[in-house]
PDB file of C-alpha atoms and ligand atoms in Angstrom:
ATOM      1  CA  MET A   1      -2.156  16.015  54.579  1.00 36.00           C
ATOM      2  CA  SER A   2      -4.731  13.369  53.825  1.00 47.00           C
ATOM      3  CA  GLY A   3      -4.879  10.210  55.866  1.00 47.00           C
ATOM      4  CA  ARG A   4      -3.936   8.285  52.758  1.00 48.00           C
ATOM      5  CA  GLY A   5      -0.399   9.644  52.757  1.00 43.00           C
ATOM      6  CA  ARG A   6       0.320  11.830  49.778  1.00 43.00           C
ATOM      7  CA  ARG A   7       2.701  10.587  47.149  1.00 43.00           C
ATOM      8  CA  VAL A   8       3.403  13.485  44.856  1.00 40.00           C
ATOM      9  CA  THR A   9       3.732  12.722  41.182  1.00 41.00           C
ATOM     10  CA  GLY A  10       3.527  14.725  38.033  1.00 44.00           C
ATOM     11  CA  ILE A  11       0.017  13.449  37.440  1.00 49.00           C
ATOM     12  CA  GLN A  12      -1.594  16.820  38.097  1.00 53.00           C
ATOM     13  CA  ALA A  13       0.343  18.487  35.318  1.00 50.00           C
ATOM     14  CA  ALA A  14      -1.421  16.224  32.822  1.00 61.00           C
ATOM     15  CA  ALA A  15      -4.920  16.861  34.132  1.00 75.00           C
ATOM     16  CA  ASP A  16      -7.401  18.833  32.015  1.00 93.00           C
ATOM     17  CA  LEU A  17      -8.788  20.677  35.032  1.00 95.00           C
ATOM     18  CA  ARG A  18     -11.596  23.196  34.469  1.00 96.00           C
ATOM     19  CA  VAL A  19     -12.427  25.151  37.617  1.00 96.00           C
ATOM     20  CA  GLU A  20     -15.629  27.211  37.770  1.00 97.00           C
ATOM     21  CA  ARG A  21     -16.856  29.474  40.554  1.00 97.00           C
ATOM     22  CA  THR A  22     -20.073  27.513  41.226  1.00 98.00           C
ATOM     23  CA  PRO A  23     -21.395  23.960  40.766  1.00 98.00           C
ATOM     24  CA  GLU A  24     -23.932  25.302  38.260  1.00 98.00           C
ATOM     25  CA  ALA A  25     -21.217  26.889  36.128  1.00 98.00           C
ATOM     26  CA  SER A  26     -19.236  23.664  36.350  1.00 98.00           C
ATOM     27  CA  ALA A  27     -22.247  21.634  35.187  1.00 98.00           C
ATOM     28  CA  ARG A  28     -22.574  23.951  32.177  1.00 98.00           C
ATOM     29  CA  VAL A  29     -18.960  23.334  31.187  1.00 98.00           C
ATOM     30  CA  ALA A  30     -19.495  19.612  31.697  1.00 98.00           C
ATOM     31  CA  ALA A  31     -22.546  19.684  29.426  1.00 98.00           C
ATOM     32  CA  GLY A  32     -20.333  21.064  26.675  1.00 98.00           C
ATOM     33  CA  VAL A  33     -17.858  18.235  27.194  1.00 98.00           C
ATOM     34  CA  VAL A  34     -20.632  15.623  27.046  1.00 98.00           C
ATOM     35  CA  VAL A  35     -22.000  17.000  23.786  1.00 98.00           C
ATOM     36  CA  GLU A  36     -18.516  17.239  22.284  1.00 98.00           C
ATOM     37  CA  ALA A  37     -17.657  13.646  23.242  1.00 98.00           C
ATOM     38  CA  LEU A  38     -20.948  12.161  22.007  1.00 98.00           C
ATOM     39  CA  ARG A  39     -20.853  14.141  18.745  1.00 98.00           C
ATOM     40  CA  ALA A  40     -17.360  12.750  18.166  1.00 98.00           C
ATOM     41  CA  GLY A  41     -18.724   9.265  18.762  1.00 98.00           C
ATOM     42  CA  LEU A  42     -21.554   9.835  16.289  1.00 98.00           C
ATOM     43  CA  ASP A  43     -19.014  11.087  13.728  1.00 98.00           C
ATOM     44  CA  ARG A  44     -17.154   7.788  14.110  1.00 97.00           C
ATOM     45  CA  GLY A  45     -20.139   5.453  13.722  1.00 97.00           C
ATOM     46  CA  PRO A  46     -23.897   4.890  13.807  1.00 98.00           C
ATOM     47  CA  ARG A  47     -24.197   4.949  17.606  1.00 98.00           C
ATOM     48  CA  ALA A  48     -22.418   6.483  20.618  1.00 98.00           C
ATOM     49  CA  ARG A  49     -22.063   4.783  24.000  1.00 98.00           C
ATOM     50  CA  TRP A  50     -22.206   6.850  27.225  1.00 99.00           C
ATOM     51  CA  VAL A  51     -21.571   5.409  30.696  1.00 99.00           C
ATOM     52  CA  LEU A  52     -23.547   7.496  33.189  1.00 98.00           C
ATOM     53  CA  ALA A  53     -22.617   8.335  36.785  1.00 98.00           C
ATOM     54  CA  GLY A  54     -24.775   8.173  39.879  1.00 97.00           C
ATOM     55  CA  GLY A  55     -24.903  10.129  43.093  1.00 96.00           C
ATOM     56  CA  THR A  56     -26.293  13.656  43.258  1.00 97.00           C
ATOM     57  CA  THR A  57     -23.710  15.815  41.486  1.00 98.00           C
ATOM     58  CA  PRO A  58     -24.690  14.772  37.938  1.00 98.00           C
ATOM     59  CA  LEU A  59     -28.312  15.898  38.465  1.00 98.00           C
ATOM     60  CA  ALA A  60     -27.618  19.512  37.409  1.00 98.00           C
ATOM     61  CA  LEU A  61     -25.724  18.259  34.355  1.00 98.00           C
ATOM     62  CA  TYR A  62     -28.486  15.854  33.310  1.00 98.00           C
ATOM     63  CA  ARG A  63     -31.138  18.561  33.669  1.00 98.00           C
ATOM     64  CA  LEU A  64     -29.094  20.979  31.547  1.00 98.00           C
ATOM     65  CA  LEU A  65     -28.680  18.411  28.774  1.00 98.00           C
ATOM     66  CA  ALA A  66     -32.389  17.579  28.899  1.00 98.00           C
ATOM     67  CA  GLU A  67     -33.080  21.242  28.086  1.00 97.00           C
ATOM     68  CA  ASP A  68     -31.156  20.927  24.821  1.00 95.00           C
ATOM     69  CA  PRO A  69     -32.711  18.069  22.775  1.00 97.00           C
ATOM     70  CA  GLU A  70     -31.271  19.525  19.579  1.00 98.00           C
ATOM     71  CA  ALA A  71     -27.649  19.332  20.821  1.00 98.00           C
ATOM     72  CA  LEU A  72     -27.224  15.983  19.033  1.00 98.00           C
ATOM     73  CA  ASP A  73     -29.255  13.029  17.761  1.00 98.00           C
ATOM     74  CA  TRP A  74     -29.942  11.540  21.172  1.00 98.00           C
ATOM     75  CA  SER A  75     -31.796   8.615  19.555  1.00 98.00           C
ATOM     76  CA  ARG A  76     -28.370   7.341  18.389  1.00 98.00           C
ATOM     77  CA  VAL A  77     -26.924   7.215  21.918  1.00 98.00           C
ATOM     78  CA  ASP A  78     -26.848   4.059  24.055  1.00 98.00           C
ATOM     79  CA  PHE A  79     -26.821   4.638  27.802  1.00 98.00           C
ATOM     80  CA  PHE A  80     -25.011   2.489  30.353  1.00 99.00           C
ATOM     81  CA  TRP A  81     -24.272   2.876  34.056  1.00 98.00           C
ATOM     82  CA  GLY A  82     -20.867   2.787  35.737  1.00 98.00           C
ATOM     83  CA  ASP A  83     -22.461   1.599  38.948  1.00 98.00           C
ATOM     84  CA  GLU A  84     -25.745   1.040  40.718  1.00 98.00           C
ATOM     85  CA  ARG A  85     -27.095   0.612  44.173  1.00 98.00           C
ATOM     86  CA  CYS A  86     -28.717  -2.781  44.823  1.00 98.00           C
ATOM     87  CA  VAL A  87     -32.238  -1.429  44.985  1.00 98.00           C
ATOM     88  CA  GLU A  88     -35.327  -1.532  42.763  1.00 98.00           C
ATOM     89  CA  PRO A  89     -35.129   0.705  39.672  1.00 98.00           C
ATOM     90  CA  THR A  90     -38.007   2.691  41.135  1.00 98.00           C
ATOM     91  CA  ASP A  91     -36.199   3.284  44.436  1.00 98.00           C
ATOM     92  CA  PRO A  92     -35.256   6.948  45.140  1.00 98.00           C
ATOM     93  CA  ALA A  93     -31.663   5.740  45.698  1.00 98.00           C
ATOM     94  CA  SER A  94     -31.450   4.195  42.217  1.00 98.00           C
ATOM     95  CA  ASN A  95     -28.893   5.790  39.880  1.00 98.00           C
ATOM     96  CA  TYR A  96     -31.005   4.538  36.978  1.00 98.00           C
ATOM     97  CA  ARG A  97     -34.119   6.245  38.328  1.00 98.00           C
ATOM     98  CA  MET A  98     -32.227   9.526  38.840  1.00 98.00           C
ATOM     99  CA  ALA A  99     -30.983   9.561  35.237  1.00 98.00           C
ATOM    100  CA  ARG A 100     -34.323   8.441  33.820  1.00 98.00           C
ATOM    101  CA  GLU A 101     -36.189  11.258  35.569  1.00 98.00           C
ATOM    102  CA  ALA A 102     -33.616  14.032  34.942  1.00 98.00           C
ATOM    103  CA  LEU A 103     -32.328  13.124  31.479  1.00 98.00           C
ATOM    104  CA  LEU A 104     -33.740  10.106  29.666  1.00 98.00           C
ATOM    105  CA  ASP A 105     -37.482  10.670  29.999  1.00 98.00           C
ATOM    106  CA  PRO A 106     -37.266  14.416  29.197  1.00 98.00           C
ATOM    107  CA  LEU A 107     -35.236  13.555  26.052  1.00 98.00           C
ATOM    108  CA  GLY A 108     -37.672  10.800  25.093  1.00 98.00           C
ATOM    109  CA  ILE A 109     -34.977   8.118  25.127  1.00 98.00           C
ATOM    110  CA  GLU A 110     -36.427   4.723  24.263  1.00 97.00           C
ATOM    111  CA  PRO A 111     -36.104   2.135  27.082  1.00 95.00           C
ATOM    112  CA  ASP A 112     -34.335  -0.280  24.703  1.00 97.00           C
ATOM    113  CA  ARG A 113     -31.444   2.187  24.454  1.00 98.00           C
ATOM    114  CA  CYS A 114     -30.967   2.204  28.238  1.00 98.00           C
ATOM    115  CA  PHE A 115     -28.841  -0.679  29.516  1.00 98.00           C
ATOM    116  CA  ARG A 116     -29.221  -0.489  33.284  1.00 98.00           C
ATOM    117  CA  ILE A 117     -27.651  -2.593  36.001  1.00 98.00           C
ATOM    118  CA  GLU A 118     -30.412  -4.780  37.485  1.00 98.00           C
ATOM    119  CA  GLY A 119     -30.094  -3.564  41.047  1.00 98.00           C
ATOM    120  CA  GLU A 120     -33.169  -5.521  42.065  1.00 98.00           C
ATOM    121  CA  LEU A 121     -31.299  -8.802  41.627  1.00 98.00           C
ATOM    122  CA  ALA A 122     -28.818 -10.372  44.014  1.00 98.00           C
ATOM    123  CA  PRO A 123     -25.537  -8.377  43.637  1.00 97.00           C
ATOM    124  CA  ALA A 124     -23.508 -11.290  42.292  1.00 97.00           C
ATOM    125  CA  VAL A 125     -26.212 -12.128  39.758  1.00 98.00           C
ATOM    126  CA  ALA A 126     -26.584  -8.502  38.664  1.00 98.00           C
ATOM    127  CA  ALA A 127     -22.796  -8.182  38.338  1.00 98.00           C
ATOM    128  CA  GLU A 128     -22.500 -11.351  36.288  1.00 98.00           C
ATOM    129  CA  ARG A 129     -25.344 -10.357  33.965  1.00 98.00           C
ATOM    130  CA  TYR A 130     -24.049  -6.803  33.486  1.00 98.00           C
ATOM    131  CA  GLY A 131     -20.534  -8.122  32.997  1.00 98.00           C
ATOM    132  CA  ARG A 132     -21.792 -10.086  30.003  1.00 98.00           C
ATOM    133  CA  ARG A 133     -23.494  -6.978  28.666  1.00 98.00           C
ATOM    134  CA  VAL A 134     -20.308  -4.913  29.067  1.00 98.00           C
ATOM    135  CA  ALA A 135     -18.190  -7.674  27.500  1.00 98.00           C
ATOM    136  CA  GLY A 136     -20.479  -7.631  24.475  1.00 98.00           C
ATOM    137  CA  VAL A 137     -19.863  -3.918  23.978  1.00 98.00           C
ATOM    138  CA  LEU A 138     -16.117  -3.934  24.673  1.00 98.00           C
ATOM    139  CA  GLU A 139     -15.519  -6.845  22.311  1.00 97.00           C
ATOM    140  CA  ARG A 140     -16.454  -4.523  19.460  1.00 96.00           C
ATOM    141  CA  SER A 141     -15.687  -1.026  20.654  1.00 97.00           C
ATOM    142  CA  ASP A 142     -14.859   1.311  23.517  1.00 98.00           C
ATOM    143  CA  TRP A 143     -17.115   3.703  25.368  1.00 98.00           C
ATOM    144  CA  ASP A 144     -17.305   7.161  23.812  1.00 98.00           C
ATOM    145  CA  LEU A 145     -17.705   8.808  27.186  1.00 98.00           C
ATOM    146  CA  VAL A 146     -17.521   7.704  30.825  1.00 98.00           C
ATOM    147  CA  LEU A 147     -18.953  10.173  33.349  1.00 98.00           C
ATOM    148  CA  LEU A 148     -17.757   9.786  36.935  1.00 98.00           C
ATOM    149  CA  GLY A 149     -18.132  11.504  40.283  1.00 98.00           C
ATOM    150  CA  LEU A 150     -15.791  11.484  43.258  1.00 97.00           C
ATOM    151  CA  GLY A 151     -16.669  10.616  46.819  1.00 95.00           C
ATOM    152  CA  GLY A 152     -15.289  12.558  49.767  1.00 95.00           C
ATOM    153  CA  ASP A 153     -13.239   9.450  50.598  1.00 91.00           C
ATOM    154  CA  GLY A 154     -11.787   9.381  47.081  1.00 92.00           C
ATOM    155  CA  HIS A 155     -13.925   6.572  45.650  1.00 94.00           C
ATOM    156  CA  THR A 156     -15.354   6.721  42.184  1.00 95.00           C
ATOM    157  CA  ALA A 157     -18.226   4.698  40.730  1.00 96.00           C
ATOM    158  CA  SER A 158     -18.732   2.115  43.471  1.00 96.00           C
ATOM    159  CA  LEU A 159     -15.074   1.185  43.758  1.00 94.00           C
ATOM    160  CA  PHE A 160     -14.132   1.477  47.423  1.00 91.00           C
ATOM    161  CA  PRO A 161     -10.510   0.691  48.326  1.00 80.00           C
ATOM    162  CA  PRO A 162      -9.104  -1.734  49.266  1.00 78.00           C
ATOM    163  CA  ARG A 163     -11.490  -3.977  47.362  1.00 75.00           C
ATOM    164  CA  PRO A 164     -11.664  -4.188  44.474  1.00 78.00           C
ATOM    165  CA  THR A 165      -8.106  -3.176  43.659  1.00 80.00           C
ATOM    166  CA  PRO A 166      -7.422  -1.083  40.563  1.00 73.00           C
ATOM    167  CA  GLU A 167      -5.962  -4.253  39.030  1.00 78.00           C
ATOM    168  CA  GLU A 168      -9.219  -6.257  39.525  1.00 80.00           C
ATOM    169  CA  GLU A 169      -9.921  -8.588  36.620  1.00 79.00           C
ATOM    170  CA  GLY A 170     -13.291  -8.684  34.896  1.00 92.00           C
ATOM    171  CA  TRP A 171     -15.657  -5.919  33.860  1.00 97.00           C
ATOM    172  CA  VAL A 172     -18.269  -5.708  36.632  1.00 97.00           C
ATOM    173  CA  VAL A 173     -18.125  -6.579  40.341  1.00 96.00           C
ATOM    174  CA  ALA A 174     -20.355  -6.546  43.398  1.00 96.00           C
ATOM    175  CA  THR A 175     -18.961  -4.189  46.034  1.00 96.00           C
ATOM    176  CA  GLU A 176     -19.746  -2.894  49.507  1.00 95.00           C
ATOM    177  CA  ALA A 177     -20.079   0.826  50.272  1.00 94.00           C
ATOM    178  CA  LEU A 178     -19.577   2.390  53.677  1.00 90.00           C
ATOM    179  CA  ASP A 179     -22.701   4.501  53.310  1.00 91.00           C
ATOM    180  CA  PRO A 180     -26.153   3.065  52.594  1.00 94.00           C
ATOM    181  CA  PRO A 181     -27.276   1.610  50.286  1.00 96.00           C
ATOM    182  CA  ARG A 182     -24.256  -0.495  51.065  1.00 96.00           C
ATOM    183  CA  ARG A 183     -24.603  -3.241  48.455  1.00 97.00           C
ATOM    184  CA  ARG A 184     -23.509  -2.009  45.063  1.00 97.00           C
ATOM    185  CA  VAL A 185     -22.617  -3.237  41.580  1.00 98.00           C
ATOM    186  CA  SER A 186     -19.837  -1.426  39.739  1.00 97.00           C
ATOM    187  CA  MET A 187     -17.844  -1.528  36.563  1.00 97.00           C
ATOM    188  CA  THR A 188     -14.200  -2.222  37.360  1.00 96.00           C
ATOM    189  CA  LEU A 189     -11.401   0.169  36.552  1.00 94.00           C
ATOM    190  CA  ALA A 190     -10.592  -2.039  33.550  1.00 95.00           C
ATOM    191  CA  ALA A 191     -14.062  -1.452  32.133  1.00 97.00           C
ATOM    192  CA  LEU A 192     -14.148   2.258  32.968  1.00 97.00           C
ATOM    193  CA  ALA A 193     -10.741   2.842  31.362  1.00 96.00           C
ATOM    194  CA  ARG A 194     -11.906   1.428  28.004  1.00 97.00           C
ATOM    195  CA  THR A 195     -13.147   4.807  26.861  1.00 97.00           C
ATOM    196  CA  ARG A 196     -12.216   7.512  24.403  1.00 97.00           C
ATOM    197  CA  ARG A 197     -13.042  10.225  26.915  1.00 97.00           C
ATOM    198  CA  THR A 198     -13.572  10.451  30.672  1.00 97.00           C
ATOM    199  CA  LEU A 199     -15.359  13.291  32.432  1.00 98.00           C
ATOM    200  CA  PHE A 200     -15.213  13.755  36.203  1.00 98.00           C
ATOM    201  CA  LEU A 201     -17.779  16.174  37.617  1.00 98.00           C
ATOM    202  CA  VAL A 202     -16.914  17.179  41.193  1.00 98.00           C
ATOM    203  CA  ALA A 203     -18.433  19.883  43.367  1.00 98.00           C
ATOM    204  CA  GLY A 204     -18.254  21.013  46.979  1.00 98.00           C
ATOM    205  CA  ALA A 205     -15.705  21.574  49.714  1.00 97.00           C
ATOM    206  CA  SER A 206     -16.254  18.035  50.994  1.00 97.00           C
ATOM    207  CA  LYS A 207     -14.438  16.758  47.910  1.00 97.00           C
ATOM    208  CA  SER A 208     -11.406  19.076  48.129  1.00 97.00           C
ATOM    209  CA  GLU A 209      -9.102  16.646  49.944  1.00 95.00           C
ATOM    210  CA  ALA A 210     -10.045  13.707  47.738  1.00 95.00           C
ATOM    211  CA  LEU A 211      -9.567  15.752  44.574  1.00 96.00           C
ATOM    212  CA  ALA A 212      -6.144  16.925  45.701  1.00 94.00           C
ATOM    213  CA  ASP A 213      -5.194  13.327  46.545  1.00 93.00           C
ATOM    214  CA  VAL A 214      -6.378  11.971  43.218  1.00 93.00           C
ATOM    215  CA  LEU A 215      -4.626  14.665  41.188  1.00 91.00           C
ATOM    216  CA  GLY A 216      -1.596  14.212  43.398  1.00 88.00           C
ATOM    217  CA  GLY A 217      -1.489  10.546  42.392  1.00 83.00           C
ATOM    218  CA  VAL A 218      -2.371   8.716  45.628  1.00 83.00           C
ATOM    219  CA  ALA A 219      -1.941   5.183  44.319  1.00 76.00           C
ATOM    220  CA  ALA A 220      -4.686   3.428  46.302  1.00 79.00           C
ATOM    221  CA  LEU A 221      -7.414   5.487  44.643  1.00 85.00           C
ATOM    222  CA  HIS A 222      -9.052   4.114  41.529  1.00 84.00           C
ATOM    223  CA  ALA A 223      -9.519   7.623  40.133  1.00 89.00           C
ATOM    224  CA  SER A 224      -5.738   8.118  40.304  1.00 88.00           C
ATOM    225  CA  ALA A 225      -5.196   4.837  38.474  1.00 87.00           C
ATOM    226  CA  LEU A 226      -7.811   5.825  35.903  1.00 88.00           C
ATOM    227  CA  LEU A 227      -5.894   9.033  35.214  1.00 86.00           C
ATOM    228  CA  ARG A 228      -2.957   6.853  34.182  1.00 86.00           C
ATOM    229  CA  ARG A 229      -4.984   4.448  32.084  1.00 89.00           C
ATOM    230  CA  ALA A 230      -7.710   6.457  30.376  1.00 90.00           C
ATOM    231  CA  PRO A 231      -6.583   8.371  27.260  1.00 87.00           C
ATOM    232  CA  ARG A 232      -8.308  11.695  27.788  1.00 93.00           C
ATOM    233  CA  VAL A 233      -9.631  12.790  31.185  1.00 95.00           C
ATOM    234  CA  THR A 234     -11.393  16.104  31.804  1.00 96.00           C
ATOM    235  CA  TRP A 235     -12.221  17.385  35.284  1.00 96.00           C
ATOM    236  CA  CYS A 236     -15.098  19.866  35.687  1.00 98.00           C
ATOM    237  CA  VAL A 237     -14.936  21.107  39.256  1.00 97.00           C
ATOM    238  CA  ASP A 238     -16.133  24.073  41.249  1.00 97.00           C
ATOM    239  CA  ARG A 239     -13.842  26.361  43.220  1.00 97.00           C
ATOM    240  CA  ALA A 240     -14.759  24.750  46.555  1.00 97.00           C
ATOM    241  CA  ALA A 241     -13.717  21.292  45.389  1.00 97.00           C
ATOM    242  CA  ALA A 242     -10.509  22.683  43.902  1.00 96.00           C
ATOM    243  CA  ALA A 243      -9.542  24.534  47.108  1.00 95.00           C
ATOM    244  CA  ARG A 244      -6.644  22.176  47.923  1.00 94.00           C
ATOM    245  CA  VAL A 245      -5.430  21.587  44.399  1.00 91.00           C
ATOM    246  CA  ARG A 246      -2.126  23.372  43.939  1.00 75.00           C
ATOM    247  CA  ALA A 247       0.677  23.473  41.462  1.00 55.00           C
ATOM    248  CA  ILE A 248       2.645  20.318  42.142  1.00 46.00           C
ATOM    249  CA  GLU A 249       6.240  20.470  40.984  1.00 40.00           C
ATOM    250  CA  CYS A 250       6.664  17.660  38.519  1.00 40.00           C
ATOM    251  CA  GLY A 251       9.753  15.530  38.109  1.00 39.00           C
TER     252      GLY A 251
HETATM  253  C1  6PG B 301     -22.928   6.591  43.519  1.00 74.12           C
HETATM  254  C2  6PG B 301     -21.879   7.174  42.598  1.00 74.12           C
HETATM  255  C3  6PG B 301     -20.701   7.616  43.405  1.00 74.12           C
HETATM  256  C4  6PG B 301     -20.758   9.113  43.388  1.00 74.12           C
HETATM  257  C5  6PG B 301     -19.874   9.714  44.444  1.00 74.12           C
HETATM  258  C6  6PG B 301     -20.190  11.200  44.589  1.00 74.12           C
HETATM  259  O1  6PG B 301     -23.583   5.613  43.138  1.00 74.12           O
HETATM  260  O2  6PG B 301     -23.123   7.206  44.577  1.00 74.12           O
HETATM  261  O3  6PG B 301     -21.549   6.398  41.583  1.00 74.12           O
HETATM  262  O4  6PG B 301     -19.445   7.220  42.932  1.00 74.12           O
HETATM  263  O5  6PG B 301     -20.358   9.591  42.111  1.00 74.12           O
HETATM  264  O6  6PG B 301     -20.127   9.048  45.679  1.00 74.12           O
HETATM  265  O7  6PG B 301     -21.527  11.301  45.000  1.00 74.12           O
HETATM  266  P1  6PG B 301     -22.276  12.743  45.032  1.00 74.12           P
HETATM  267  O8  6PG B 301     -22.357  13.218  43.607  1.00 74.12           O
HETATM  268  O9  6PG B 301     -23.627  12.441  45.593  1.00 74.12           O
HETATM  269  O10 6PG B 301     -21.428  13.643  45.891  1.00 74.12           O
END
């Protein structure tokens, strides 16, 4: 039983949960979902918009995609970030740097197609500036794909309960993580939910309790709330992360 107190709902029954034996196999399935989602976006219009995730889990996925430059017309994709650590873009902890090295540079993505959070600025300033950027996109369209990870404590992006709440107004906020780098900037749930497709990539036994809680509908977790608000959520997880996920009787 997780410390958060499990409230069982039928949420798990609706989850598109794809369990693979290893993190590498899971990243391969996730790569297929990314290509499918971005191709759909490019079928709908001249450009596709992808919100990237940070942390370490996406690295294998980004490297796989970088090996397949022909998968789609990457020059027609605009890249955004769901969250960022408040560090320089050259800092090893930067989510922007991780994606640039593993995905964007190998694919030859032009810098003017990469809309990063300015982690080098004061958090409130970076949040306000990125909030205007996000508002400009969401006035005209939705994201085509939002990629997210899951922390062992159940957080996603840099949304750490209890603040901000899932109901937080606005598109981008400054937040405080428990682990360093503590100062973060994150899209809110409202911004992350404005997407045609959501992909969670989760790997490792350390995530098994959080994944079970999220799929079980623990209300305090933003990922649970996102499951209710985003139209199409796919989970690519390895067997270790899925160890505590079980058939939950719905109703
Ligand atoms: C970050 C991420 C964060 C991450 C989870 C999982 O900036 O760290 O946005 O939400 O996805 O903490 O991190 P790992 O992939 O490193 O386990």
